[in-house]
Amino acid sequence: MDESTKRRIGQHFVFGFHGQSVSPDVKTLIQKYYVGSIILMKRNVADAAQVRALVQELQTLARDAGHSKPLLIGIDQENGLVSAFSKPGAGTQFPGAMALAATGSPAVAEQVSFAIGKELKLAGINWAYSPVADVNSDSRNPVIGVRSFGDDPEQVGIFACAVAQGLTTAGIAPSAKHAPGHGDTSVDSHLALPRIVKSSAELHATELPPFKALFKQGVATIMTGHMALPAITNSDEPCSLSRAITTDLLRTELGFKGLIVTDCLEMEAISNKSQGACGVEEGAVRALEAGADIVMICHTMAWQTGAVLETYKAVESGRLSLDETRIDALKDQFAGTWDDVLREGDDEFRLEWENTKKDSAALSEKAYQMSIALLNNNNSTLPLKAGQSVALFTPIMESLNKAVDDADGVLRTKDGKVRNTAGPSFLSFADSIAKRAHCSHSVYDQNTTFEAMEDCSVVIFTLRNADRSPWQLDALQRISQSVQVPIVVVGSCAPYEAASVPYPYVACFEYTAAALEAAARFIFGEQGPAVGVIPVKINT
């Protein structure tokens, strides 16, 4: 195969790599396989200056390897629990989708997205895999949950459009996901293939309205998901590999004209052949056949190179015909020229970064404050008085899903299970309470026995998706029988559990340090009444 064809094929992939500096693998992917886009993961991020230097080196490699246009540099930055760029020294922690929806303000959602977009742009990133446009219509959903703006299709569309607009204005290409909708399933596509048995009419009523709104707005890119819609495709083919979905539905019927990228093909819905999946290499060819512009493979070099080689074969045999028009247009709009991406001026960067971060910190605090919602404060327990003796209970860290698990600081045993530890988020919550009261922090599990606490004046009991881990509600019942003091419950993730809680329930929608600090400020009366709304139905 001639070099020009290999260069063209390389533009149809986005690959990840390991480490916080340019690795031999990513050099090979850029120089030999001409990959046109790179995804940065949390593992690649130390701080903003490091990311900027890393991106500059990646872009220099691409230029020197003869790429005609700069790389697209993407990142999973949904904010909230999926924030690959948000860590001390790097991006600001902003509220995720459900917390933003709880503010009731699409304007705040757009401001937040513009602010994080500005930070990403300063670091050299030009593509964000956000917003999540999935309607969380199944409360048991193990992979979306609080990553969604809620369960009302119209509201999800309004907030998704606000986020996409904010990113676009900041010069970041948004990528609405996971088309055509991953909200109505109790199966995690990281682990297996979800089957959503819905008719076309049902899909148009629930899953598709947010995407239709985004298409009307002109969203630059979308990401297809690995779920099967057998009533639409007459098969269990994942949507990401299905021409009936990618081309016939999204492009022809709904008129989407932008770029389509797949979710990562290493997810087991695609990669696990023992479950009947086709595998990463064949999956890449099928996704491109289906009409995807770019295929994403995030982690494994062998799968990345294997997918490219399979694509070479498919092009040579005539099985596959590729077009880079939409990729080139996206690069022109959001990556620009080599002069745009290879800029000097470390001092200017540092000054602009510091000023941007100050503005972001104020906006983040405001948005988190607006997101706090309160239910069941019938006995006027809240606010608490500073200086009280507080017993704080937080649950053991159970695995949530692979989209948010395994962040820095999560402790696991040798066999991969999360250790019985408070985890960094709940440790930060204990610090937040301790700044305001005398705090005794305990981690509880299924077998915890609660003893009478003579010097305790109030209990703050934290839940994390207790509707799916009902042992937490059992523990709450046990502690209510052992103490004679007021109990305040903090919902640190999805609020569906609130229907089973008879105590004041403070919803903060995510167990980030920033959200839990906002909950502490509210609990101790530092920010006035709770103005947040619950953006999903709570079954009572």
Coordinates of C-alpha atoms in Angstrom, one line a residue:
M1 CA 0.0 0.0 0.0
D2 CA 1.3 3.4 -0.9
E3 CA 2.2 5.9 1.8
S4 CA -0.5 8.5 0.9
T5 CA -3.2 5.9 1.4
K6 CA -1.7 4.9 4.8
R7 CA -1.7 8.5 5.8
R8 CA -5.4 8.8 4.8
I9 CA -6.3 5.7 6.8
G10 CA -4.5 6.9 9.9
Q11 CA -6.8 10.0 10.0
H12 CA -9.7 7.7 10.8
F13 CA -8.4 6.6 14.2
V14 CA -8.1 8.2 17.7
F15 CA -5.7 6.3 20.0
G16 CA -4.6 6.6 23.6
F17 CA -1.3 5.8 25.2
H18 CA 0.2 5.4 28.6
G19 CA 2.4 7.8 30.6
Q20 CA 2.7 11.5 31.2
S21 CA 5.3 12.0 28.5
V22 CA 5.6 10.9 24.8
S23 CA 6.0 7.1 24.8
P24 CA 7.7 5.0 22.1
D25 CA 4.2 3.5 21.3
V26 CA 2.6 6.9 20.6
K27 CA 5.6 7.9 18.5
T28 CA 5.2 4.8 16.4
L29 CA 1.4 5.4 16.1
I30 CA 2.0 9.0 14.8
Q31 CA 5.1 8.4 12.7
K32 CA 4.4 4.9 11.2
Y33 CA 0.7 4.6 11.3
Y34 CA -0.1 8.4 10.9
V35 CA -2.8 8.4 13.5
G36 CA -4.7 11.7 13.2
S37 CA -6.2 12.0 16.7
I38 CA -5.0 11.3 20.2
I39 CA -7.1 10.8 23.3
L40 CA -5.6 11.9 26.6
M41 CA -6.8 9.9 29.7
K42 CA -6.5 10.8 33.4
R43 CA -3.3 8.7 33.4
N44 CA -1.7 11.2 31.0
V45 CA -2.4 14.3 33.1
A46 CA -0.1 15.6 35.9
D47 CA -0.8 19.4 35.6
A48 CA -1.7 21.9 33.0
A49 CA 1.9 22.9 32.1
Q50 CA 2.8 19.2 31.7
V51 CA -0.2 18.6 29.4
R52 CA 0.6 21.7 27.4
A53 CA 4.2 20.5 26.9
L54 CA 3.0 16.9 26.1
V55 CA 0.5 18.2 23.5
Q56 CA 3.2 20.4 21.9
E57 CA 5.5 17.5 21.6
L58 CA 2.8 15.3 20.1
Q59 CA 1.9 18.0 17.5
T60 CA 5.6 18.5 16.7
L61 CA 5.9 14.8 16.1
A62 CA 2.9 14.9 13.7
R63 CA 4.2 17.9 11.8
D64 CA 7.7 16.4 11.4
A65 CA 6.1 13.1 10.3
G66 CA 4.5 14.9 7.4
H67 CA 0.9 15.2 8.6
S68 CA -0.9 17.8 6.6
K69 CA -3.0 19.0 9.5
P70 CA -2.5 19.1 13.3
L71 CA -3.7 16.3 15.5
L72 CA -7.1 16.4 17.1
I73 CA -6.4 16.1 20.9
G74 CA -9.4 14.7 22.7
I75 CA -10.3 14.0 26.3
D76 CA -13.2 12.7 28.4
Q77 CA -14.2 15.9 30.2
E78 CA -17.9 15.6 31.1
N79 CA -17.1 17.3 34.4
G80 CA -18.4 15.7 37.6
L81 CA -17.3 12.1 38.0
V82 CA -15.8 11.8 34.5
S83 CA -13.2 14.6 34.5
A84 CA -9.9 13.4 33.0
F85 CA -8.4 16.9 33.1
S86 CA -9.7 17.9 36.6
K87 CA -7.1 17.4 39.3
P88 CA -4.9 19.7 41.4
G89 CA -2.7 21.8 39.1
A90 CA -4.7 20.9 36.1
G91 CA -8.4 21.7 35.2
T92 CA -11.0 23.0 37.6
Q93 CA -13.5 20.5 39.0
F94 CA -17.0 21.6 37.8
P95 CA -20.4 19.9 38.3
G96 CA -21.3 17.0 36.1
A97 CA -24.5 16.7 34.1
M98 CA -27.1 15.8 36.8
A99 CA -25.6 18.4 39.2
L100 CA -25.8 21.0 36.4
A101 CA -29.4 20.1 35.6
A102 CA -30.1 20.4 39.3
T103 CA -29.2 24.1 39.1
G104 CA -32.2 24.6 36.8
S105 CA -30.1 26.9 34.7
P106 CA -28.9 26.1 31.2
A107 CA -27.1 29.5 31.3
V108 CA -24.9 28.2 34.1
A109 CA -24.3 25.0 32.2
E110 CA -23.1 27.0 29.2
Q111 CA -20.9 29.2 31.4
V112 CA -19.3 26.1 33.1
S113 CA -18.7 24.5 29.7
F114 CA -17.1 27.6 28.3
A115 CA -14.9 27.9 31.4
I116 CA -13.6 24.3 31.2
G117 CA -13.3 24.7 27.4
K118 CA -11.1 27.7 27.9
E119 CA -8.9 25.7 30.2
L120 CA -8.7 22.8 27.8
K121 CA -7.8 25.1 24.9
L122 CA -5.0 26.7 26.9
A123 CA -3.5 23.3 27.5
G124 CA -3.7 22.4 23.7
I125 CA -6.7 20.1 23.8
N126 CA -9.3 20.7 21.1
W127 CA -11.9 18.0 21.4
A128 CA -14.1 17.1 24.4
Y129 CA -16.1 13.9 24.6
S130 CA -19.1 15.7 26.1
P131 CA -22.0 16.4 26.6
V132 CA -23.7 13.2 27.6
A133 CA -27.1 13.3 25.7
D134 CA -28.4 10.0 27.1
V135 CA -31.8 10.2 28.8
N136 CA -31.5 8.2 32.1
S137 CA -34.9 6.6 31.8
D138 CA -33.8 3.5 33.6
S139 CA -32.9 4.3 37.2
R140 CA -30.9 1.1 37.4
N141 CA -28.5 2.3 34.7
P142 CA -25.0 1.2 35.8
V143 CA -23.0 3.3 33.3
I144 CA -24.9 6.6 32.8
G145 CA -26.7 7.6 36.0
V146 CA -25.6 11.0 37.2
R147 CA -23.6 11.5 33.9
S148 CA -27.0 12.3 32.4
F149 CA -28.9 15.5 32.8
G150 CA -32.0 13.6 33.8
D151 CA -34.9 11.5 32.7
D152 CA -36.9 14.2 30.7
P153 CA -35.9 14.1 27.0
E154 CA -36.6 17.8 26.4
Q155 CA -34.6 19.0 29.5
V156 CA -31.7 16.7 28.6
G157 CA -31.7 18.3 25.1
I158 CA -31.8 21.8 26.5
F159 CA -28.8 21.2 28.9
A160 CA -26.9 19.2 26.3
C161 CA -27.2 22.0 23.8
A162 CA -26.0 24.5 26.4
V163 CA -22.9 22.4 27.2
A164 CA -22.2 21.9 23.5
Q165 CA -22.5 25.7 22.9
G166 CA -20.2 26.6 25.7
L167 CA -17.5 24.2 24.5
T168 CA -17.9 25.4 20.9
T169 CA -17.6 29.1 21.9
A170 CA -14.4 28.2 23.7
G171 CA -12.9 26.6 20.6
I172 CA -13.4 23.0 21.7
A173 CA -15.2 20.5 19.5
P174 CA -18.0 18.9 21.6
S175 CA -19.0 15.2 21.0
A176 CA -22.5 14.4 22.2
K177 CA -22.8 10.8 23.4
H178 CA -23.8 8.0 23.3
A179 CA -25.9 8.0 20.1
P180 CA -28.6 6.9 19.7
G181 CA -29.0 6.7 23.5
H182 CA -27.6 4.6 26.3
G183 CA -30.0 5.6 29.1
D184 CA -32.6 2.8 29.1
T185 CA -30.5 -0.2 30.1
S186 CA -29.3 -1.9 33.2
V187 CA -26.2 -3.4 31.4
D188 CA -22.8 -1.7 31.3
S189 CA -21.4 -1.8 27.8
H190 CA -17.9 -1.8 29.3
L191 CA -18.7 -5.3 30.4
A192 CA -21.3 -6.7 28.0
L193 CA -23.6 -5.7 25.1
P194 CA -26.8 -4.0 26.3
R195 CA -29.9 -4.9 24.3
I196 CA -32.6 -2.1 24.2
V197 CA -35.7 -3.6 22.7
K198 CA -37.5 -0.4 21.6
S199 CA -39.5 0.4 18.5
S200 CA -38.6 3.4 16.3
A201 CA -41.5 5.3 17.8
E202 CA -40.3 4.6 21.3
L203 CA -36.7 5.7 20.3
H204 CA -38.0 8.9 18.8
A205 CA -40.0 9.6 22.0
T206 CA -37.2 9.2 24.5
E207 CA -33.7 8.6 23.3
L208 CA -33.5 10.7 20.2
P209 CA -35.0 14.2 21.1
P210 CA -31.7 15.4 22.7
F211 CA -29.7 14.4 19.7
K212 CA -32.3 16.0 17.4
A213 CA -31.9 19.2 19.3
L214 CA -28.1 19.0 19.1
F215 CA -28.2 18.3 15.4
K216 CA -30.5 21.3 14.9
Q217 CA -27.9 23.4 16.8
G218 CA -25.1 22.1 14.6
V219 CA -23.1 20.1 17.1
A220 CA -19.7 19.4 15.6
T221 CA -19.4 15.7 16.5
I222 CA -21.2 12.8 18.1
M223 CA -20.1 9.5 19.6
T224 CA -21.9 6.3 18.9
G225 CA -22.4 3.8 21.7
H226 CA -22.1 0.0 22.0
M227 CA -25.7 -1.0 22.5
A228 CA -28.0 -3.2 20.4
L229 CA -31.4 -2.1 19.1
P230 CA -32.7 -5.3 17.6
A231 CA -36.2 -3.9 16.8
I232 CA -34.5 -1.3 14.6
T233 CA -31.6 -3.3 13.1
N234 CA -33.1 -6.8 13.1
S235 CA -29.9 -8.0 14.8
D236 CA -27.8 -7.7 17.9
E237 CA -25.2 -5.7 16.1
P238 CA -23.9 -2.8 18.3
C239 CA -25.1 0.6 17.1
S240 CA -21.5 1.7 16.7
L241 CA -20.9 -1.0 14.1
S242 CA -24.4 -0.8 12.5
R243 CA -25.0 1.0 9.1
A244 CA -28.7 1.0 9.9
I245 CA -27.9 3.3 12.9
T246 CA -24.8 5.2 11.9
T247 CA -25.8 6.0 8.4
D248 CA -29.5 5.3 7.9
L249 CA -30.8 6.7 11.2
L250 CA -28.3 9.3 12.3
R251 CA -27.2 10.7 8.9
T252 CA -30.1 10.0 6.4
E253 CA -33.2 10.1 8.7
L254 CA -32.0 12.7 11.2
G255 CA -29.7 14.7 8.9
F256 CA -26.6 14.8 11.0
K257 CA -23.8 16.4 9.0
G258 CA -20.9 16.5 11.5
L259 CA -18.3 13.9 12.4
I260 CA -19.1 10.6 14.0
V261 CA -16.6 8.9 16.3
T262 CA -17.2 5.5 18.1
D263 CA -16.9 4.9 21.8
C264 CA -13.8 2.9 22.7
L265 CA -13.8 -0.4 20.9
E266 CA -11.9 -2.0 23.8
M267 CA -15.1 -2.1 25.8
E268 CA -16.2 -5.7 26.2
A269 CA -19.4 -5.2 24.2
I270 CA -17.0 -5.1 21.2
S271 CA -13.7 -6.7 22.3
N272 CA -14.9 -9.8 24.2
K273 CA -15.1 -12.6 21.6
S274 CA -16.1 -15.1 24.2
Q275 CA -19.4 -13.2 24.6
G276 CA -19.9 -13.3 20.8
A277 CA -18.4 -9.9 20.0
C278 CA -16.4 -9.5 16.8
G279 CA -13.2 -8.1 18.4
V280 CA -11.4 -4.8 18.2
E281 CA -9.7 -5.2 14.8
E282 CA -12.8 -6.4 12.9
G283 CA -14.9 -4.0 14.9
A284 CA -12.8 -1.1 13.6
V285 CA -13.5 -2.1 10.0
R286 CA -17.2 -2.6 10.6
A287 CA -17.5 0.7 12.3
L288 CA -16.0 2.5 9.3
E289 CA -18.2 0.4 7.0
A290 CA -21.2 1.6 9.0
G291 CA -20.3 5.2 8.4
A292 CA -18.2 6.3 11.4
D293 CA -15.5 8.8 10.5
I294 CA -13.2 8.0 13.4
V295 CA -12.7 4.8 15.4
M296 CA -11.6 5.1 19.1
I297 CA -9.2 2.6 20.7
C298 CA -7.8 3.9 24.0
H299 CA -5.4 1.5 25.7
T300 CA -3.7 -1.4 23.9
M301 CA -1.0 -1.0 21.3
A302 CA -1.6 -4.4 19.8
W303 CA -5.3 -3.7 19.2
Q304 CA -4.5 -0.3 17.8
T305 CA -2.0 -1.5 15.2
G306 CA -4.1 -4.6 14.5
A307 CA -7.1 -2.4 13.7
V308 CA -5.1 -0.2 11.3
L309 CA -3.7 -3.3 9.5
E310 CA -7.2 -4.8 9.2
T311 CA -8.3 -1.5 7.7
Y312 CA -5.4 -1.6 5.2
K313 CA -6.7 -5.0 4.1
A314 CA -10.3 -3.8 3.8
V315 CA -9.3 -0.8 1.7
E316 CA -7.1 -2.9 -0.5
S317 CA -9.8 -5.5 -1.1
G318 CA -12.4 -2.9 -1.9
R319 CA -14.5 -3.8 1.1
L320 CA -14.0 -0.3 2.5
S321 CA -13.9 3.2 1.0
L322 CA -12.9 6.1 3.2
D323 CA -13.5 9.9 3.0
E324 CA -11.6 12.4 5.1
T325 CA -13.8 15.4 4.3
R326 CA -15.5 15.7 7.7
I327 CA -12.2 15.0 9.5
D328 CA -10.4 17.8 7.6
A329 CA -13.2 20.2 8.2
L330 CA -13.2 19.5 12.0
K331 CA -9.5 20.0 12.1
D332 CA -9.7 23.3 10.2
Q333 CA -12.3 24.6 12.6
F334 CA -10.9 23.4 16.0
A335 CA -7.3 22.5 15.6
G336 CA -6.3 25.2 13.1
T337 CA -2.8 25.5 11.6
W338 CA 0.6 24.4 12.8
D339 CA 1.2 27.9 13.9
D340 CA -2.0 27.8 16.0
V341 CA -1.0 24.6 17.8
L342 CA 2.8 25.1 18.1
R343 CA 2.9 28.3 20.1
E344 CA 5.8 29.7 22.2
G345 CA 5.2 31.8 25.3
D346 CA 5.4 29.8 28.6
D347 CA 5.2 33.0 30.6
E348 CA 2.1 34.2 28.8
F349 CA 0.5 30.8 29.3
R350 CA 1.2 30.8 33.0
L351 CA -0.3 34.2 33.5
E352 CA -3.4 33.4 31.4
W353 CA -3.8 30.1 33.2
E354 CA -3.7 31.7 36.6
N355 CA -6.3 34.3 35.7
T356 CA -8.5 31.7 34.1
K357 CA -8.3 29.4 37.1
K358 CA -9.3 32.2 39.4
D359 CA -12.5 32.9 37.4
S360 CA -13.2 29.1 37.1
A361 CA -12.9 28.6 40.9
A362 CA -15.6 31.3 41.6
L363 CA -17.9 29.8 38.9
S364 CA -17.4 26.3 40.2
E365 CA -18.3 27.3 43.7
K366 CA -21.4 29.1 42.5
A367 CA -22.6 26.2 40.3
Y368 CA -22.1 23.6 43.0
Q369 CA -24.0 25.9 45.5
M370 CA -26.9 26.1 43.0
S371 CA -27.0 22.4 42.6
I372 CA -27.6 21.4 46.2
A373 CA -31.2 20.0 46.7
L374 CA -33.0 19.3 49.9
L375 CA -35.8 16.9 50.7
N376 CA -37.6 16.0 53.9
N377 CA -36.4 18.8 56.2
N378 CA -39.8 18.6 58.0
N379 CA -38.2 18.8 61.5
S380 CA -36.0 21.8 60.8
T381 CA -32.9 19.9 61.7
L382 CA -30.9 22.0 59.2
P383 CA -28.9 24.1 59.3
L384 CA -26.5 22.6 61.9
K385 CA -24.6 24.9 64.2
A386 CA -20.8 25.2 63.8
G387 CA -18.9 23.5 66.6
Q388 CA -21.3 20.7 67.2
S389 CA -20.1 17.1 67.7
V390 CA -20.8 15.3 64.5
A391 CA -20.6 11.6 63.7
L392 CA -20.0 11.2 60.0
F393 CA -20.6 7.8 58.3
T394 CA -19.6 7.1 54.7
P395 CA -20.0 3.8 52.8
I396 CA -17.2 1.5 51.7
M397 CA -16.1 2.2 48.2
E398 CA -17.9 -0.2 45.9
S399 CA -17.1 -0.3 42.1
L400 CA -19.5 2.0 40.2
N401 CA -18.5 1.5 36.6
K402 CA -15.5 1.6 34.4
A403 CA -16.2 5.1 33.1
V404 CA -15.6 6.5 36.6
D405 CA -13.7 3.8 38.5
D406 CA -10.0 3.6 39.0
A407 CA -9.3 7.3 39.3
D408 CA -6.1 8.3 41.0
G409 CA -6.2 7.4 44.6
V410 CA -8.6 4.5 44.4
L411 CA -7.1 1.6 46.4
R412 CA -7.6 -2.0 45.2
T413 CA -6.5 -5.4 46.4
K414 CA -4.3 -7.7 44.3
D415 CA -7.4 -9.3 42.8
G416 CA -8.8 -6.0 41.7
K417 CA -11.5 -5.4 44.3
V418 CA -11.8 -1.9 45.9
R419 CA -10.3 -2.0 49.4
N420 CA -12.4 -1.2 52.5
T421 CA -11.4 2.4 52.5
A422 CA -13.1 5.7 52.7
G423 CA -11.6 6.7 49.4
P424 CA -10.3 10.2 48.7
S425 CA -13.7 11.8 48.0
F426 CA -15.2 10.8 51.4
L427 CA -12.0 11.6 53.2
S428 CA -12.3 15.1 51.8
F429 CA -15.9 15.3 53.0
A430 CA -14.7 14.4 56.5
D431 CA -12.2 17.3 56.2
S432 CA -15.0 19.6 55.1
I433 CA -17.1 18.6 58.2
A434 CA -14.1 18.9 60.5
K435 CA -13.6 22.5 59.4
R436 CA -17.0 23.3 60.8
A437 CA -17.5 20.8 63.7
H438 CA -15.9 18.2 65.9
C439 CA -16.1 15.3 63.5
S440 CA -15.7 11.6 64.1
H441 CA -15.5 9.8 60.7
S442 CA -16.4 6.1 60.3
V443 CA -16.6 3.9 57.2
Y444 CA -19.6 1.5 57.3
D445 CA -20.3 -1.7 55.5
Q446 CA -23.0 -4.5 55.4
N447 CA -22.0 -5.8 58.8
T448 CA -21.3 -2.6 60.8
T449 CA -22.7 -2.6 64.3
F450 CA -23.6 0.9 65.5
E451 CA -23.2 1.6 69.1
A452 CA -24.6 4.5 71.2
M453 CA -22.5 7.6 70.8
E454 CA -22.8 9.6 74.1
D455 CA -20.9 12.7 72.9
C456 CA -22.5 13.0 69.5
S457 CA -25.1 15.7 68.9
V458 CA -26.0 14.8 65.2
V459 CA -25.3 12.1 62.7
I460 CA -24.4 12.8 59.0
F461 CA -25.0 9.5 57.2
T462 CA -23.8 9.4 53.6
L463 CA -25.4 7.2 50.9
R464 CA -24.0 6.3 47.4
N465 CA -26.6 4.8 45.1
A466 CA -28.3 3.0 47.9
D467 CA -31.3 2.1 45.7
R468 CA -28.9 -0.4 44.0
S469 CA -26.9 -1.1 47.2
P470 CA -29.8 -1.5 49.7
W471 CA -27.5 -2.7 52.5
Q472 CA -26.8 1.0 53.0
L473 CA -30.4 1.7 53.8
D474 CA -30.3 -1.3 56.1
A475 CA -27.4 0.3 57.9
L476 CA -29.3 3.6 58.1
Q477 CA -32.1 1.8 59.8
R478 CA -29.7 0.2 62.2
I479 CA -28.1 3.4 63.2
S480 CA -31.5 5.1 63.7
Q481 CA -32.3 2.5 66.3
S482 CA -29.0 3.1 68.2
V483 CA -28.9 6.9 68.5
Q484 CA -31.3 9.5 70.0
V485 CA -29.9 12.4 68.0
P486 CA -31.0 14.0 64.7
I487 CA -29.8 12.3 61.5
V488 CA -29.0 14.1 58.3
V489 CA -28.6 12.0 55.1
V490 CA -26.3 13.1 52.2
G491 CA -27.0 11.6 48.8
S492 CA -23.6 11.5 47.2
C493 CA -24.6 10.2 43.8
A494 CA -27.9 9.3 42.1
P495 CA -30.9 10.5 44.2
Y496 CA -33.2 7.6 43.5
E497 CA -32.7 6.4 47.1
A498 CA -34.3 9.5 48.5
A499 CA -37.8 7.9 48.5
S500 CA -36.6 5.5 51.2
V501 CA -35.1 8.1 53.5
P502 CA -37.3 9.6 56.3
Y503 CA -34.7 12.2 57.3
P504 CA -33.5 15.4 55.9
Y505 CA -31.9 14.4 52.6
V506 CA -29.2 16.6 51.0
A507 CA -28.6 15.7 47.4
C508 CA -25.3 16.8 45.8
F509 CA -25.4 14.3 42.8
E510 CA -21.7 13.3 42.8
Y511 CA -19.1 12.3 45.3
T512 CA -16.5 14.8 44.1
A513 CA -14.6 16.8 46.7
A514 CA -16.2 20.0 45.4
A515 CA -19.7 18.7 45.5
L516 CA -19.3 17.3 49.0
E517 CA -17.8 20.6 50.2
A518 CA -20.8 22.4 48.8
A519 CA -23.0 20.0 50.8
A520 CA -21.0 20.8 53.9
R521 CA -21.5 24.5 53.4
F522 CA -25.2 24.1 53.0
I523 CA -25.5 21.8 56.0
F524 CA -23.9 24.4 58.2
G525 CA -26.0 27.3 56.9
E526 CA -23.2 29.0 55.0
Q527 CA -25.0 29.4 51.6
G528 CA -28.6 30.0 52.4
P529 CA -31.5 27.8 51.3
A530 CA -31.1 24.9 48.9
V531 CA -32.2 26.0 45.4
G532 CA -31.4 22.8 43.5
V533 CA -34.1 20.6 41.9
I534 CA -34.1 16.8 41.5
P535 CA -33.9 16.3 37.7
V536 CA -35.2 12.7 37.8
K537 CA -38.4 11.2 39.1
I538 CA -38.2 9.7 42.6
N539 CA -40.6 6.8 43.0
T540 CA -42.3 7.0 46.4

